[in-house]
mmCIF file of C-alpha atoms in Angstrom:
data_model
loop_
_atom_site.group_PDB
_atom_site.id
_atom_site.type_symbol
_atom_site.label_atom_id
_atom_site.label_comp_id
_atom_site.label_asym_id
_atom_site.label_seq_id
_atom_site.Cartn_x
_atom_site.Cartn_y
_atom_site.Cartn_z
ATOM 1 C CA UNK A 27 0.000 0.000 0.000
ATOM 2 C CA UNK A 28 1.415 3.353 -1.017
ATOM 3 C CA UNK A 29 1.870 5.941 1.679
ATOM 4 C CA UNK A 30 0.175 9.284 1.229
ATOM 5 C CA UNK A 31 2.690 12.100 0.752
ATOM 6 C CA UNK A 32 2.646 14.810 3.412
ATOM 7 C CA UNK A 33 3.106 18.455 2.511
ATOM 8 C CA UNK A 34 3.897 21.328 4.817
ATOM 9 C CA UNK A 35 4.128 19.041 7.857
ATOM 10 C CA UNK A 36 5.323 20.235 11.244
ATOM 11 C CA UNK A 37 8.697 18.788 12.190
ATOM 12 C CA UNK A 38 9.841 18.015 15.715
ATOM 13 C CA UNK A 39 11.275 20.807 17.811
ATOM 14 C CA UNK A 40 14.956 21.087 18.528
ATOM 15 C CA UNK A 41 17.511 23.842 19.119
ATOM 16 C CA UNK A 42 17.338 24.939 15.480
ATOM 17 C CA UNK A 43 13.658 24.332 14.731
ATOM 18 C CA UNK A 44 11.011 25.687 17.088
ATOM 19 C CA UNK A 45 8.131 23.977 15.342
ATOM 20 C CA UNK A 46 7.087 26.574 12.774
ATOM 21 C CA UNK A 47 4.940 25.169 10.000
ATOM 22 C CA UNK A 48 6.772 25.744 6.727
ATOM 23 C CA UNK A 49 5.373 25.551 3.221
ATOM 24 C CA UNK A 50 6.071 22.482 1.119
ATOM 25 C CA UNK A 51 9.438 22.309 -0.629
ATOM 26 C CA UNK A 52 8.462 23.013 -4.230
ATOM 27 C CA UNK A 53 10.831 24.160 -6.954
ATOM 28 C CA UNK A 54 13.185 25.781 -4.484
ATOM 29 C CA UNK A 55 10.556 28.280 -3.298
ATOM 30 C CA UNK A 56 11.678 30.262 -0.260
ATOM 31 C CA UNK A 57 9.995 29.364 2.995
ATOM 32 C CA UNK A 58 9.650 32.855 4.493
ATOM 33 C CA UNK A 59 9.818 36.134 2.640
ATOM 34 C CA UNK A 60 9.460 39.822 3.388
ATOM 35 C CA UNK A 61 10.010 43.155 1.678
ATOM 36 C CA UNK A 62 12.713 45.513 2.883
ATOM 37 C CA UNK A 63 13.624 48.648 0.978
ATOM 38 C CA UNK A 64 16.963 48.867 2.785
ATOM 39 C CA UNK A 65 17.749 45.335 1.556
ATOM 40 C CA UNK A 66 16.951 46.227 -2.069
ATOM 41 C CA UNK A 67 13.471 44.719 -2.092
ATOM 42 C CA UNK A 68 12.143 41.218 -1.462
ATOM 43 C CA UNK A 69 14.341 38.998 0.713
ATOM 44 C CA UNK A 70 14.076 35.459 2.043
ATOM 45 C CA UNK A 71 14.826 34.455 5.619
ATOM 46 C CA UNK A 72 14.819 31.184 7.521
ATOM 47 C CA UNK A 73 12.511 31.988 10.440
ATOM 48 C CA UNK A 74 9.920 34.406 11.769
ATOM 49 C CA UNK A 75 12.575 35.622 14.214
ATOM 50 C CA UNK A 76 14.789 36.701 11.316
ATOM 51 C CA UNK A 77 11.844 38.372 9.632
ATOM 52 C CA UNK A 78 11.209 40.363 12.814
ATOM 53 C CA UNK A 79 14.841 41.489 12.917
ATOM 54 C CA UNK A 80 14.559 42.535 9.257
ATOM 55 C CA UNK A 81 11.571 44.699 10.257
ATOM 56 C CA UNK A 82 13.534 46.231 13.132
ATOM 57 C CA UNK A 83 16.480 47.026 10.863
ATOM 58 C CA UNK A 84 14.079 48.551 8.329
ATOM 59 C CA UNK A 85 12.808 51.158 10.799
ATOM 60 C CA UNK A 86 16.117 51.803 12.593
ATOM 61 C CA UNK A 87 17.263 55.314 11.536
ATOM 62 C CA UNK A 88 20.924 54.337 11.985
ATOM 63 C CA UNK A 89 20.723 51.585 9.339
ATOM 64 C CA UNK A 90 21.411 52.622 5.744
ATOM 65 C CA UNK A 91 21.317 49.123 4.229
ATOM 66 C CA UNK A 92 21.388 45.481 5.287
ATOM 67 C CA UNK A 93 21.714 42.075 3.699
ATOM 68 C CA UNK A 94 20.673 38.581 4.797
ATOM 69 C CA UNK A 95 23.335 35.827 4.966
ATOM 70 C CA UNK A 96 25.904 38.187 3.406
ATOM 71 C CA UNK A 97 29.004 35.992 3.520
ATOM 72 C CA UNK A 98 30.550 32.853 5.004
ATOM 73 C CA UNK A 99 33.314 32.889 7.591
ATOM 74 C CA UNK A 100 35.976 30.248 6.910
ATOM 75 C CA UNK A 101 37.031 29.251 10.415
ATOM 76 C CA UNK A 102 40.055 27.341 9.087
ATOM 77 C CA UNK A 103 41.689 29.932 6.836
ATOM 78 C CA UNK A 104 40.221 32.759 8.965
ATOM 79 C CA UNK A 105 38.787 34.806 6.109
ATOM 80 C CA UNK A 106 35.441 35.983 4.762
ATOM 81 C CA UNK A 107 34.017 34.315 1.642
ATOM 82 C CA UNK A 108 31.656 36.546 -0.359
ATOM 83 C CA UNK A 109 30.901 34.418 -3.430
ATOM 84 C CA UNK A 110 29.796 30.839 -4.106
ATOM 85 C CA UNK A 111 33.022 30.290 -5.991
ATOM 86 C CA UNK A 112 35.079 31.295 -2.948
ATOM 87 C CA UNK A 113 33.032 28.982 -0.704
ATOM 88 C CA UNK A 114 33.393 26.069 -3.139
ATOM 89 C CA UNK A 115 37.138 26.612 -3.424
ATOM 90 C CA UNK A 116 37.546 26.771 0.354
ATOM 91 C CA UNK A 117 35.616 23.513 0.773
ATOM 92 C CA UNK A 118 37.680 21.848 -1.951
ATOM 93 C CA UNK A 119 40.886 22.877 -0.211
ATOM 94 C CA UNK A 120 39.778 21.229 3.029
ATOM 95 C CA UNK A 121 38.275 18.134 1.409
ATOM 96 C CA UNK A 122 34.651 19.371 1.210
ATOM 97 C CA UNK A 123 34.292 19.230 4.993
ATOM 98 C CA UNK A 124 31.934 21.848 6.483
ATOM 99 C CA UNK A 125 30.445 21.414 9.970
ATOM 100 C CA UNK A 126 32.348 23.498 12.529
ATOM 101 C CA UNK A 127 34.590 24.928 9.840
ATOM 102 C CA UNK A 128 32.138 27.531 8.530
ATOM 103 C CA UNK A 129 29.800 30.160 9.928
ATOM 104 C CA UNK A 130 27.301 32.438 8.173
ATOM 105 C CA UNK A 131 25.851 35.469 10.003
ATOM 106 C CA UNK A 132 22.145 36.135 9.571
ATOM 107 C CA UNK A 133 22.528 39.813 8.660
ATOM 108 C CA UNK A 134 25.184 42.358 7.809
ATOM 109 C CA UNK A 135 24.457 46.058 8.204
ATOM 110 C CA UNK A 136 25.861 49.252 6.749
ATOM 111 C CA UNK A 137 25.140 52.112 9.133
ATOM 112 C CA UNK A 138 24.499 55.699 8.101
ATOM 113 C CA UNK A 139 27.929 56.641 9.482
ATOM 114 C CA UNK A 140 29.550 54.082 7.164
ATOM 115 C CA UNK A 141 30.464 51.562 9.867
ATOM 116 C CA UNK A 142 29.704 47.862 9.395
ATOM 117 C CA UNK A 143 28.259 45.283 11.773
ATOM 118 C CA UNK A 144 26.591 41.868 11.686
ATOM 119 C CA UNK A 145 23.903 40.022 13.643
ATOM 120 C CA UNK A 146 23.237 36.445 14.667
ATOM 121 C CA UNK A 147 19.542 35.847 15.415
ATOM 122 C CA UNK A 148 18.386 33.325 18.019
ATOM 123 C CA UNK A 149 15.034 32.587 19.661
ATOM 124 C CA UNK A 150 14.666 32.688 23.432
ATOM 125 C CA UNK A 151 14.910 29.142 24.736
ATOM 126 C CA UNK A 152 16.756 27.916 21.630
ATOM 127 C CA UNK A 153 20.046 29.767 21.940
ATOM 128 C CA UNK A 154 22.235 26.732 21.163
ATOM 129 C CA UNK A 155 24.682 24.646 23.197
ATOM 130 C CA UNK A 156 28.208 25.390 24.427
ATOM 131 C CA UNK A 157 29.777 23.972 21.262
ATOM 132 C CA UNK A 158 27.727 26.345 19.138
ATOM 133 C CA UNK A 159 28.740 29.366 21.213
ATOM 134 C CA UNK A 160 32.397 28.350 20.958
ATOM 135 C CA UNK A 161 32.029 28.309 17.178
ATOM 136 C CA UNK A 162 30.319 31.693 17.288
ATOM 137 C CA UNK A 163 33.145 33.150 19.352
ATOM 138 C CA UNK A 164 35.718 31.897 16.828
ATOM 139 C CA UNK A 165 33.757 33.554 14.027
ATOM 140 C CA UNK A 166 33.378 36.757 16.047
ATOM 141 C CA UNK A 167 37.136 37.212 16.388
ATOM 142 C CA UNK A 168 37.699 36.678 12.655
ATOM 143 C CA UNK A 169 34.910 39.087 11.723
ATOM 144 C CA UNK A 170 36.234 41.773 14.059
ATOM 145 C CA UNK A 171 39.567 41.585 12.254
ATOM 146 C CA UNK A 172 37.650 42.448 9.062
ATOM 147 C CA UNK A 173 35.822 45.346 10.808
ATOM 148 C CA UNK A 174 32.545 43.395 11.013
ATOM 149 C CA UNK A 175 31.693 43.310 14.749
ATOM 150 C CA UNK A 176 29.178 40.529 15.418
ATOM 151 C CA UNK A 177 26.315 40.854 17.891
ATOM 152 C CA UNK A 178 23.787 38.250 18.962
ATOM 153 C CA UNK A 179 20.125 39.195 19.271
ATOM 154 C CA UNK A 180 17.624 36.951 21.023
ATOM 155 C CA UNK A 181 13.994 37.314 19.980
ATOM 156 C CA UNK A 182 11.626 36.883 22.966
ATOM 157 C CA UNK A 183 9.509 33.745 23.028
ATOM 158 C CA UNK A 184 6.538 35.843 24.158
ATOM 159 C CA UNK A 185 4.722 36.822 20.968
ATOM 160 C CA UNK A 186 3.115 39.739 22.848
ATOM 161 C CA UNK A 187 6.442 41.354 23.711
ATOM 162 C CA UNK A 188 6.262 45.107 22.915
ATOM 163 C CA UNK A 189 9.235 45.010 20.516
ATOM 164 C CA UNK A 190 7.617 42.204 18.498
ATOM 165 C CA UNK A 191 4.175 43.808 18.292
ATOM 166 C CA UNK A 192 5.403 47.364 17.723
ATOM 167 C CA UNK A 193 7.917 46.447 15.011
ATOM 168 C CA UNK A 194 5.166 44.731 13.029
ATOM 169 C CA UNK A 195 3.057 47.893 13.208
ATOM 170 C CA UNK A 196 5.833 50.380 12.489
ATOM 171 C CA UNK A 197 7.476 48.664 9.533
ATOM 172 C CA UNK A 198 4.454 48.898 7.167
ATOM 173 C CA UNK A 199 3.684 52.377 8.535
ATOM 174 C CA UNK A 200 7.064 53.567 7.275
ATOM 175 C CA UNK A 201 6.044 53.000 3.653
ATOM 176 C CA UNK A 202 2.711 54.828 3.854
ATOM 177 C CA UNK A 203 3.437 57.513 6.459
ATOM 178 C CA UNK A 204 3.764 60.451 4.074
ATOM 179 C CA UNK A 205 0.593 59.394 2.267
ATOM 180 C CA UNK A 206 -1.601 59.716 5.340
ATOM 181 C CA UNK A 207 0.118 62.486 7.293
ATOM 182 C CA UNK A 208 -0.844 65.935 6.109
ATOM 183 C CA UNK A 209 0.812 69.164 7.318
ATOM 184 C CA UNK A 210 -2.433 69.997 9.111
ATOM 185 C CA UNK A 211 -2.454 66.746 11.100
ATOM 186 C CA UNK A 212 1.214 67.133 12.037
ATOM 187 C CA UNK A 213 0.666 70.733 13.207
ATOM 188 C CA UNK A 214 -2.380 69.801 15.295
ATOM 189 C CA UNK A 215 -0.572 66.896 16.969
ATOM 190 C CA UNK A 216 2.528 68.967 17.769
ATOM 191 C CA UNK A 217 0.400 71.779 19.191
ATOM 192 C CA UNK A 218 -1.588 69.333 21.342
ATOM 193 C CA UNK A 219 1.617 67.822 22.782
ATOM 194 C CA UNK A 220 3.341 71.144 23.501
ATOM 195 C CA UNK A 221 2.421 71.098 27.186
ATOM 196 C CA UNK A 222 3.842 67.627 27.843
ATOM 197 C CA UNK A 223 3.186 63.884 27.537
ATOM 198 C CA UNK A 224 -0.321 62.694 26.693
ATOM 199 C CA UNK A 225 -2.021 59.322 26.445
ATOM 200 C CA UNK A 226 -2.754 57.903 23.004
ATOM 201 C CA UNK A 227 -6.486 57.611 23.741
ATOM 202 C CA UNK A 228 -6.711 61.251 24.851
ATOM 203 C CA UNK A 229 -4.830 62.510 21.790
ATOM 204 C CA UNK A 230 -6.949 60.563 19.306
ATOM 205 C CA UNK A 231 -10.194 61.507 21.030
ATOM 206 C CA UNK A 232 -9.397 65.197 21.377
ATOM 207 C CA UNK A 233 -8.096 65.645 17.832
ATOM 208 C CA UNK A 234 -10.597 63.221 16.274
ATOM 209 C CA UNK A 235 -7.892 61.279 14.447
ATOM 210 C CA UNK A 236 -7.909 57.470 13.957
ATOM 211 C CA UNK A 237 -5.566 55.299 16.014
ATOM 212 C CA UNK A 238 -4.182 53.985 12.716
ATOM 213 C CA UNK A 239 -2.277 57.271 12.399
ATOM 214 C CA UNK A 240 -0.243 56.672 15.570
ATOM 215 C CA UNK A 241 2.337 54.324 13.934
ATOM 216 C CA UNK A 242 2.970 56.780 11.046
ATOM 217 C CA UNK A 243 3.320 59.627 13.554
ATOM 218 C CA UNK A 244 5.834 57.578 15.554
ATOM 219 C CA UNK A 245 7.856 56.321 12.599
ATOM 220 C CA UNK A 246 8.297 59.862 11.223
ATOM 221 C CA UNK A 247 9.309 61.357 14.558
ATOM 222 C CA UNK A 248 6.254 63.591 14.966
ATOM 223 C CA UNK A 249 5.627 61.628 18.163
ATOM 224 C CA UNK A 250 7.910 59.582 20.365
ATOM 225 C CA UNK A 251 7.297 56.912 22.993
ATOM 226 C CA UNK A 252 8.960 54.092 24.902
ATOM 227 C CA UNK A 253 8.325 51.417 22.259
ATOM 228 C CA UNK A 254 10.708 48.903 23.817
ATOM 229 C CA UNK A 255 8.577 48.474 26.941
ATOM 230 C CA UNK A 256 5.053 49.550 26.043
ATOM 231 C CA UNK A 257 2.624 48.536 23.307
ATOM 232 C CA UNK A 258 1.162 50.982 20.827
ATOM 233 C CA UNK A 259 -2.172 51.030 22.594
ATOM 234 C CA UNK A 260 -4.678 53.402 24.165
ATOM 235 C CA UNK A 261 -2.646 53.798 27.366
ATOM 236 C CA UNK A 262 0.667 54.519 25.576
ATOM 237 C CA UNK A 263 2.277 57.756 26.769
ATOM 238 C CA UNK A 264 3.193 59.972 23.820
ATOM 239 C CA UNK A 265 5.379 63.060 23.571
ATOM 240 C CA UNK A 266 6.221 65.485 20.791
ATOM 241 C CA UNK A 267 9.136 64.046 18.834
ATOM 242 C CA UNK A 268 10.217 67.076 16.782
ATOM 243 C CA UNK A 269 11.921 64.717 14.340
ATOM 244 C CA UNK A 270 13.750 62.604 16.936
ATOM 245 C CA UNK A 271 13.802 58.949 15.821
ATOM 246 C CA UNK A 272 15.804 57.445 18.693
ATOM 247 C CA UNK A 273 12.732 55.565 19.936
ATOM 248 C CA UNK A 274 12.977 53.416 16.779
ATOM 249 C CA UNK A 275 16.386 52.021 17.810
ATOM 250 C CA UNK A 276 15.057 48.709 19.112
ATOM 251 C CA UNK A 277 17.744 46.196 18.158
ATOM 252 C CA UNK A 278 19.688 46.754 21.404
ATOM 253 C CA UNK A 279 16.654 45.629 23.384
ATOM 254 C CA UNK A 280 17.149 42.110 21.992
ATOM 255 C CA UNK A 281 20.791 41.721 22.940
ATOM 256 C CA UNK A 282 21.520 39.301 25.808
#
């Protein structure tokens, strides 16, 4: 009796797979995709955690551009491999062995000041074992020699964490902010906040503006708030931003 093929099945959980249900493997189609202007358009990532980090990098005012899986670190020859040909040649030189001999960061970033950095993305509760962290430390030292400091970010397991919820609201707001925000709305909001902090509910009620405008107002710096610790919600305390975008720097909140 022939067995019925199974598509899109949920695999068992382990340190690398937290049980996300992926689409079936068809014609090399990417499992998870997202759009990021700073990454030159549509990109593919390996987990929802990486997609979240891509959203955070998209709204971070310090990030000029970023790239997913930008290069491979050869832990044997202690160099960075930027092309498939370089990776293939390195593997040929060491007898096609991979394992603990290579490392690929999840993201590389070019900051607005021209400095470079890279990120390794993990999920809370699935950070890896001691052997993995030893490998990561070897890669970190090599990357620092090439002026690519490596940082680890750990995405909270709690799906209601403020950084997770807020990033998913702010990233799409960035693309449409200037479509919905008129000079009149901006002037009214700034005037209302002149006397000090206000609650989101009070601002929206008093000015008769929809709550859907709060993310665009935050992502453009018209308003500012503590987005690392509080949800964009009725009780969120808002202040006049006057163009300050520092409240969008959320990546540090995920560092261990």
